[in-house]
Amino acid sequence: MDSVHVSTHQSILIVDDDPFMRELARTHLEGAGYVVAMADGGADGVAKARSLAPAVIIMDYAMPGQSGTDTLRQIRADPDISRTAVLMLTAWSSDASRLDAERLGATWLEKPLSGEALIDAVGRMVVS
């Protein structure tokens, strides 16, 4: 059964070093009615999160330079964005990394992920 998605016009920030993954997620989310911004790494992601105050941040776990977990720690330490919902996506799965992200308040999903699963996960995180 296909999910029905109602446009929320809420913003989503995608933080991923892989341009293909950013574009793929953007396409699915914009098709579901979300406003999407993108960042190509952790430092850029924190800066954009501060300026945009998105409803949800979708972040890759494994990024060069500043990892997703390090980026998440910076977000949680900033009082202006610390309560932002974060969806951590990864193709690198271990219990330790998942637990670390979950301790920091992120929802953990493994790649590959269908567009419908991504939209459903984001929909559950968006605060109306």
Backbone as a printed PyTorch tensor [residue, N CA C, xyz], in Angstrom:
tensor([[[ 0.8320, -1.1720,  0.0000],
         [ 0.0000,  0.0000,  0.0000],
         [ 0.8790,  1.2380,  0.0000]],

        [[ 0.5970,  2.1780, -0.8810],
         [ 1.3780,  3.4030, -0.9600],
         [ 1.0050,  4.3460,  0.1680]],

        [[ 2.0400,  5.0270,  0.7110],
         [ 1.7890,  6.0260,  1.7470],
         [ 1.2950,  7.3000,  1.0900]],

        [[ 0.4590,  8.0130,  1.8080],
         [ 0.0060,  9.3190,  1.3510],
         [ 0.7290, 10.3430,  2.1920]],

        [[ 1.3720, 11.3010,  1.5440],
         [ 2.1360, 12.3050,  2.2660],
         [ 1.5400, 13.6780,  2.0120]],

        [[ 1.2960, 14.3750,  3.0770],
         [ 0.7600, 15.7180,  2.9850],
         [ 1.9210, 16.6870,  3.0960]],

        [[ 1.9440, 17.6690,  2.2350],
         [ 3.0000, 18.6680,  2.2560],
         [ 3.0200, 19.3850,  3.5980]],

        [[ 4.1790, 19.4720,  4.1910],
         [ 4.3040, 20.1440,  5.4810],
         [ 4.9470, 21.5160,  5.3440]],

        [[ 5.6510, 21.7410,  4.2790],
         [ 6.3980, 22.9780,  4.0600],
         [ 7.4260, 23.2170,  5.1620]],

        [[ 7.7780, 22.1750,  5.8940],
         [ 8.8080, 22.3040,  6.9030],
         [10.1530, 21.9940,  6.2740]],

        [[11.1790, 22.5960,  6.8240],
         [12.4950, 22.4460,  6.2080],
         [13.2560, 21.2440,  6.7580]],

        [[14.0060, 20.6520,  5.8660],
         [14.8500, 19.5050,  6.1690],
         [16.2620, 19.8780,  5.7180]],

        [[17.2460, 19.6020,  6.5440],
         [18.6430, 19.8170,  6.1760],
         [19.2910, 18.4600,  5.9680]],

        [[19.8840, 18.2550,  4.7950],
         [20.5950, 17.0160,  4.4780],
         [22.0850, 17.3010,  4.5690]],

        [[22.7800, 16.5590,  5.4230],
         [24.2240, 16.7110,  5.5940],
         [24.8760, 15.4030,  5.1650]],

        [[25.5360, 15.4400,  4.0110],
         [26.1530, 14.2300,  3.4710],
         [27.2720, 14.6410,  2.5210]],

        [[28.3990, 13.9640,  2.6010],
         [29.5260, 14.2930,  1.7230],
         [29.3440, 13.7470,  0.3130]],

        [[28.3830, 12.8700,  0.1030],
         [28.1520, 12.2580, -1.2020],
         [27.0790, 13.0470, -1.9640]],

        [[27.4770, 13.7520, -3.0420],
         [26.5040, 14.5670, -3.7770],
         [25.3300, 13.7550, -4.3340]],

        [[25.5810, 12.5260, -4.7500],
         [24.4990, 11.6910, -5.2720],
         [23.4640, 11.4090, -4.1860]],

        [[23.9280, 11.0670, -2.9840],
         [23.0110, 10.7680, -1.8820],
         [22.2230, 12.0140, -1.4780]],

        [[22.8780, 13.1700, -1.4630],
         [22.1690, 14.4210, -1.1390],
         [21.0450, 14.6710, -2.1440]],

        [[21.3680, 14.5340, -3.4230],
         [20.3800, 14.8000, -4.4690],
         [19.2360, 13.7880, -4.4420]],

        [[19.5640, 12.5370, -4.2070],
         [18.5400, 11.5030, -4.1390],
         [17.5630, 11.7930, -3.0000]],

        [[18.0890, 12.0930, -1.8270],
         [17.2310, 12.4030, -0.6790],
         [16.4270, 13.6760, -0.9460]],

        [[17.0640, 14.6890, -1.5260],
         [16.3800, 15.9470, -1.8190],
         [15.1910, 15.7080, -2.7530]],

        [[15.4130, 14.9250, -3.7870],
         [14.3570, 14.6420, -4.7520],
         [13.1410, 13.9970, -4.0750]],

        [[13.3880, 13.0000, -3.2430],
         [12.2870, 12.3190, -2.5450],
         [11.5610, 13.2660, -1.5930]],

        [[12.3290, 14.0220, -0.8270],
         [11.7190, 14.8880,  0.1910],
         [10.9700, 16.0620, -0.4220]],

        [[11.5320, 16.6740, -1.4580],
         [10.8220, 17.7710, -2.1130],
         [ 9.5430, 17.2540, -2.7750]],

        [[ 9.5990, 16.0390, -3.2970],
         [ 8.4130, 15.4320, -3.8760],
         [ 7.3100, 15.2140, -2.8490]],

        [[ 7.6860, 15.0990, -1.5800],
         [ 6.7190, 14.9260, -0.4920],
         [ 6.3080, 16.2700,  0.1180]],

        [[ 6.8270, 17.3770, -0.4400],
         [ 6.4020, 18.6930,  0.0120],
         [ 7.3080, 19.3820,  1.0050]],

        [[ 8.4540, 18.8050,  1.3120],
         [ 9.3770, 19.4380,  2.2420],
         [10.2540, 20.4590,  1.5190]],

        [[10.6960, 21.4580,  2.2560],
         [11.6730, 22.4180,  1.7670],
         [13.0240, 21.8730,  2.2030]],

        [[13.9540, 21.7190,  1.2580],
         [15.2100, 21.0310,  1.5480],
         [16.4100, 21.9480,  1.3330]],

        [[17.3220, 21.9270,  2.3010],
         [18.6230, 22.5730,  2.1760],
         [19.6600, 21.4680,  2.2910]],

        [[20.8560, 21.7280,  1.7590],
         [21.8890, 20.6920,  1.7820],
         [23.2100, 21.2580,  2.2620]],

        [[23.9890, 20.3960,  2.8960],
         [25.3400, 20.7160,  3.3400],
         [26.2300, 19.5420,  2.9670]],

        [[27.4710, 19.8280,  2.5920],
         [28.3580, 18.7620,  2.1250],
         [29.2820, 18.1990,  3.1870]],

        [[29.1260, 18.6160,  4.4260],
         [29.9550, 18.0850,  5.4930],
         [29.5020, 18.6070,  6.8460]],

        [[30.1760, 18.1440,  7.8880],
         [29.7690, 18.4640,  9.2470],
         [29.8070, 19.9310,  9.6050]],

        [[30.9180, 20.6100,  9.3240],
         [31.0290, 22.0290,  9.6870],
         [29.9770, 22.8550,  8.9510]],

        [[29.8050, 22.5970,  7.6580],
         [28.7880, 23.2820,  6.8640],
         [27.3940, 22.9470,  7.4010]],

        [[27.1970, 21.7230,  7.8200],
         [25.9120, 21.3040,  8.3650],
         [25.5560, 22.0320,  9.6440]],

        [[26.5210, 22.1840, 10.5410],
         [26.2630, 22.9070, 11.7940],
         [25.9340, 24.3640, 11.4930]],

        [[26.6980, 24.9850, 10.6160],
         [26.4440, 26.3880, 10.2600],
         [25.0570, 26.5610,  9.6550]],

        [[24.6780, 25.6760,  8.7430],
         [23.3560, 25.7770,  8.1170],
         [22.2450, 25.4570,  9.1050]],

        [[22.4750, 24.5250, 10.0080],
         [21.4670, 24.2230, 11.0260],
         [21.2220, 25.4550, 11.8950]],

        [[22.2890, 26.1560, 12.2450],
         [22.1460, 27.3720, 13.0570],
         [21.3740, 28.4540, 12.3170]],

        [[21.6280, 28.6140, 11.0350],
         [20.9790, 29.6930, 10.2890],
         [19.5710, 29.3380,  9.8280]],

        [[19.2910, 28.0520,  9.5750],
         [17.9960, 27.6590,  9.0280],
         [17.0060, 27.1110, 10.0600]],

        [[17.5130, 26.6030, 11.1690],
         [16.6780, 25.9530, 12.1890],
         [15.6900, 24.9660, 11.5510]],

        [[16.2010, 23.9290, 10.8730],
         [15.3230, 22.9720, 10.1910],
         [14.5160, 22.1380, 11.1830]],

        [[13.4220, 21.5670, 10.6960],
         [12.6090, 20.6710, 11.5150],
         [13.3580, 19.3640, 11.7760]],

        [[14.0940, 18.8880, 10.7600],
         [14.8350, 17.6350, 10.8540],
         [16.1630, 17.7910, 10.1270]],

        [[17.2010, 17.2090, 10.7030],
         [18.5000, 17.1180, 10.0380],
         [18.7160, 15.6510,  9.6990]],

        [[18.9760, 15.3860,  8.4230],
         [19.3220, 14.0380,  7.9730],
         [20.8220, 14.0530,  7.7550]],

        [[21.5300, 13.1690,  8.4570],
         [22.9820, 13.2330,  8.4240],
         [23.6120, 11.8740,  8.1750]],

        [[24.6390, 11.8920,  7.3470],
         [25.4370, 10.6970,  7.1210],
         [26.3070, 10.4600,  8.3420]],

        [[26.4610,  9.2140,  8.7170],
         [27.2980,  8.8730,  9.8680],
         [28.7840,  9.0000,  9.5340]],

        [[29.1850,  8.4780,  8.3850],
         [30.6020,  8.4380,  8.0140],
         [30.8990,  9.5200,  6.9850]],

        [[31.5160, 10.6050,  7.4490],
         [31.9170, 11.6980,  6.5600],
         [33.3790, 12.0190,  6.8400]],

        [[34.1270, 12.3840,  5.8160],
         [35.5240, 12.7520,  6.0410],
         [35.6150, 14.0660,  6.8170]],

        [[36.6930, 14.2300,  7.5270],
         [36.8920, 15.4700,  8.2820],
         [36.1590, 15.4170,  9.6060]],

        [[34.9090, 15.7860,  9.5840],
         [34.0860, 15.8040, 10.7920],
         [32.9910, 14.7580, 10.6340]],

        [[33.0250, 13.7380, 11.4740],
         [32.0540, 12.6420, 11.3590],
         [30.6500, 13.0980, 11.7200]],

        [[29.6880, 12.2780, 11.3860],
         [28.3130, 12.5580, 11.7570],
         [28.1290, 12.6370, 13.2650]],

        [[28.8140, 11.7720, 14.0010],
         [28.7030, 11.7950, 15.4550],
         [29.3020, 13.0700, 16.0270]],

        [[30.4630, 13.5000, 15.5220],
         [31.0640, 14.7560, 15.9840],
         [30.1600, 15.9400, 15.6610]],

        [[29.5540, 15.9050, 14.4850],
         [28.6320, 16.9650, 14.0900],
         [27.4160, 16.9660, 15.0050]],

        [[26.8930, 15.7920, 15.2950],
         [25.7460, 15.6780, 16.1870],
         [26.0780, 16.2150, 17.5790]],

        [[27.2790, 15.9510, 18.0680],
         [27.6860, 16.4900, 19.3780],
         [27.6720, 18.0240, 19.3670]],

        [[28.1320, 18.6270, 18.2680],
         [28.1210, 20.0880, 18.1620],
         [26.6880, 20.6160, 18.1430]],

        [[25.8220, 19.9340, 17.4500],
         [24.4150, 20.3490, 17.3880],
         [23.7890, 20.2600, 18.7770]],

        [[24.0230, 19.1760, 19.4740],
         [23.4490, 18.9950, 20.8120],
         [24.0140, 19.9980, 21.8210]],

        [[25.2100, 20.5050, 21.5840],
         [25.8280, 21.4710, 22.5000],
         [25.3570, 22.9040, 22.2540]],

        [[24.6830, 23.1520, 21.1500],
         [24.2280, 24.4960, 20.8010],
         [22.7820, 24.6700, 21.2640]],

        [[22.5320, 25.5640, 22.2190],
         [21.1710, 25.6870, 22.7630],
         [20.1100, 26.0760, 21.7300]],

        [[20.5040, 26.7230, 20.6510],
         [19.5280, 27.1380, 19.6390],
         [19.0530, 25.9900, 18.7490]],

        [[19.8560, 24.9480, 18.6170],
         [19.4910, 23.8360, 17.7220],
         [19.5660, 22.4720, 18.4110]],

        [[19.8180, 22.4660, 19.7010],
         [20.0660, 21.2100, 20.4140],
         [18.8840, 20.2440, 20.3990]],

        [[17.6840, 20.7500, 20.2410],
         [16.5000, 19.8820, 20.2700],
         [16.0170, 19.4850, 18.8710]],

        [[16.7850, 19.8350, 17.8540],
         [16.4190, 19.4790, 16.4820],
         [16.4560, 17.9630, 16.2930]],

        [[15.4360, 17.4390, 15.6570],
         [15.3930, 16.0040, 15.3720],
         [16.4790, 15.6600, 14.3550]],

        [[17.2070, 14.5790, 14.6100],
         [18.2840, 14.1490, 13.7190],
         [18.0620, 12.6960, 13.3190]],

        [[18.1340, 12.4810, 12.0200],
         [18.0480, 11.1410, 11.4510],
         [19.4280, 10.7980, 10.9100]],

        [[20.0920,  9.8330, 11.5400],
         [21.4380,  9.4330, 11.1420],
         [21.3270,  8.2510, 10.1910]],

        [[21.8640,  8.4310,  8.9830],
         [21.8560,  7.3740,  7.9720],
         [23.2580,  6.8170,  7.8190]],

        [[23.3550,  5.5240,  7.6310],
         [24.6810,  4.9500,  7.4720],
         [24.6550,  3.6450,  6.6890]],

        [[25.7340,  3.4220,  5.9940],
         [25.9790,  2.1190,  5.3890],
         [26.9600,  1.3470,  6.2740]],

        [[27.5060,  2.0140,  7.2810],
         [28.4550,  1.4310,  8.2400],
         [27.6780,  1.1220,  9.5010]],

        [[27.4180, -0.1090,  9.7450],
         [26.6010, -0.4360, 10.8940],
         [27.3740, -1.2380, 11.9270]],

        [[27.3710, -0.7230, 13.1320],
         [27.8880, -1.4790, 14.2760],
         [27.0400, -1.0940, 15.4750]],

        [[26.9420, -1.9980, 16.4170],
         [26.1500, -1.6980, 17.6080],
         [26.7080, -0.4910, 18.3510]],

        [[28.0330, -0.3760, 18.4250],
         [28.6460,  0.7440, 19.1480],
         [28.3160,  2.0840, 18.4950]],

        [[28.4160,  2.1710, 17.1760],
         [28.1270,  3.4340, 16.5000],
         [26.6410,  3.7760, 16.6030]],

        [[25.7860,  2.7900, 16.4680],
         [24.3460,  3.0230, 16.6030],
         [24.0090,  3.5150, 17.9960]],

        [[24.5530,  2.8650, 19.0150],
         [24.2870,  3.2730, 20.3970],
         [24.8090,  4.6720, 20.6790]],

        [[25.9680,  5.0020, 20.1370],
         [26.5300,  6.3390, 20.3180],
         [25.5860,  7.3970, 19.7390]],

        [[25.1140,  7.1720, 18.5340],
         [24.1920,  8.1210, 17.8980],
         [22.8800,  8.1960, 18.6660]],

        [[22.3610,  7.0640, 19.0980],
         [21.1010,  7.0530, 19.8280],
         [21.2280,  7.7330, 21.1880]],

        [[22.3760,  7.5850, 21.8470],
         [22.6080,  8.2870, 23.1220],
         [22.5590,  9.7980, 22.9490]],

        [[22.9420, 10.2510, 21.7690],
         [22.9110, 11.6800, 21.4610],
         [21.5550, 12.1110, 20.9030]],

        [[20.6050, 11.2080, 20.9010],
         [19.2500, 11.5450, 20.5150],
         [18.9300, 11.4410, 19.0380]],

        [[19.7370, 10.7370, 18.2800],
         [19.4660, 10.5740, 16.8450],
         [18.6900,  9.2850, 16.6020]],

        [[17.8910,  9.3060, 15.5620],
         [17.2380,  8.1000, 15.0720],
         [18.1830,  7.4820, 14.0470]],

        [[18.3890,  6.1970, 14.1060],
         [19.3960,  5.4880, 13.2990],
         [18.7190,  4.6740, 12.2100]],

        [[19.0940,  4.8910, 10.9600],
         [18.6010,  4.0850,  9.8520],
         [19.7610,  3.6650,  8.9680]],

        [[19.6890,  2.4450,  8.4790],
         [20.7600,  1.9290,  7.6390],
         [20.4270,  2.0800,  6.1580]],

        [[21.4650,  2.3980,  5.3720],
         [21.3750,  2.4510,  3.9190],
         [21.5830,  1.0320,  3.3970]],

        [[21.0770,  0.6820,  2.2540],
         [20.2600,  1.5160,  1.3820],
         [18.8610,  1.6700,  1.9600]],

        [[18.2570,  2.7740,  1.6480],
         [16.9620,  3.1340,  2.1870],
         [16.0810,  3.5870,  1.0290]],

        [[14.8720,  3.0940,  0.9500],
         [13.9820,  3.5140, -0.1280],
         [13.5000,  4.9410,  0.1310]],

        [[13.0750,  5.5840, -0.9320],
         [12.5250,  6.9300, -0.7940],
         [11.3220,  6.9490,  0.1260]],

        [[10.4840,  5.9460,  0.0230],
         [ 9.2990,  5.8750,  0.8830],
         [ 9.6920,  5.7160,  2.3500]],

        [[10.6820,  4.8820,  2.6320],
         [11.1260,  4.7020,  4.0200],
         [11.7150,  5.9970,  4.5700]],

        [[12.4520,  6.7320,  3.7390],
         [13.0230,  8.0100,  4.1700],
         [11.9120,  9.0060,  4.4990]],

        [[10.9440,  9.1180,  3.6160],
         [ 9.8390, 10.0550,  3.8290],
         [ 9.0310,  9.6590,  5.0670]],

        [[ 8.7860,  8.3730,  5.2480],
         [ 8.0580,  7.9150,  6.4300],
         [ 8.8230,  8.2390,  7.7060]],

        [[10.1420,  8.0060,  7.7120],
         [10.9540,  8.2950,  8.9010],
         [10.9340,  9.7870,  9.2240]],

        [[11.0940, 10.6140,  8.2150],
         [11.0770, 12.0610,  8.4200],
         [ 9.6940, 12.5010,  8.9010]],

        [[ 8.6550, 11.9480,  8.3080],
         [ 7.2960, 12.2930,  8.7060],
         [ 7.0120, 12.0150, 10.1760]],

        [[ 7.5880, 10.9430, 10.6950],
         [ 7.4100, 10.6140, 12.1130],
         [ 8.1810, 11.5930, 13.0120]],

        [[ 9.2060, 12.2260, 12.4740],
         [10.0410, 13.1190, 13.2780],
         [ 9.5760, 14.5670, 13.2510]],

        [[ 8.8470, 14.9480, 12.2270],
         [ 8.4380, 16.3320, 12.0630],
         [ 7.3920, 16.6970, 13.1070]],

        [[ 7.6210, 17.8000, 13.7410],
         [ 6.6720, 18.3130, 14.7320],
         [ 5.7490, 19.2870, 14.0270]],

        [[ 4.4820, 19.0460, 14.0840],
         [ 3.5090, 19.9280, 13.4090],
         [ 3.3260, 21.2250, 14.1530]]])
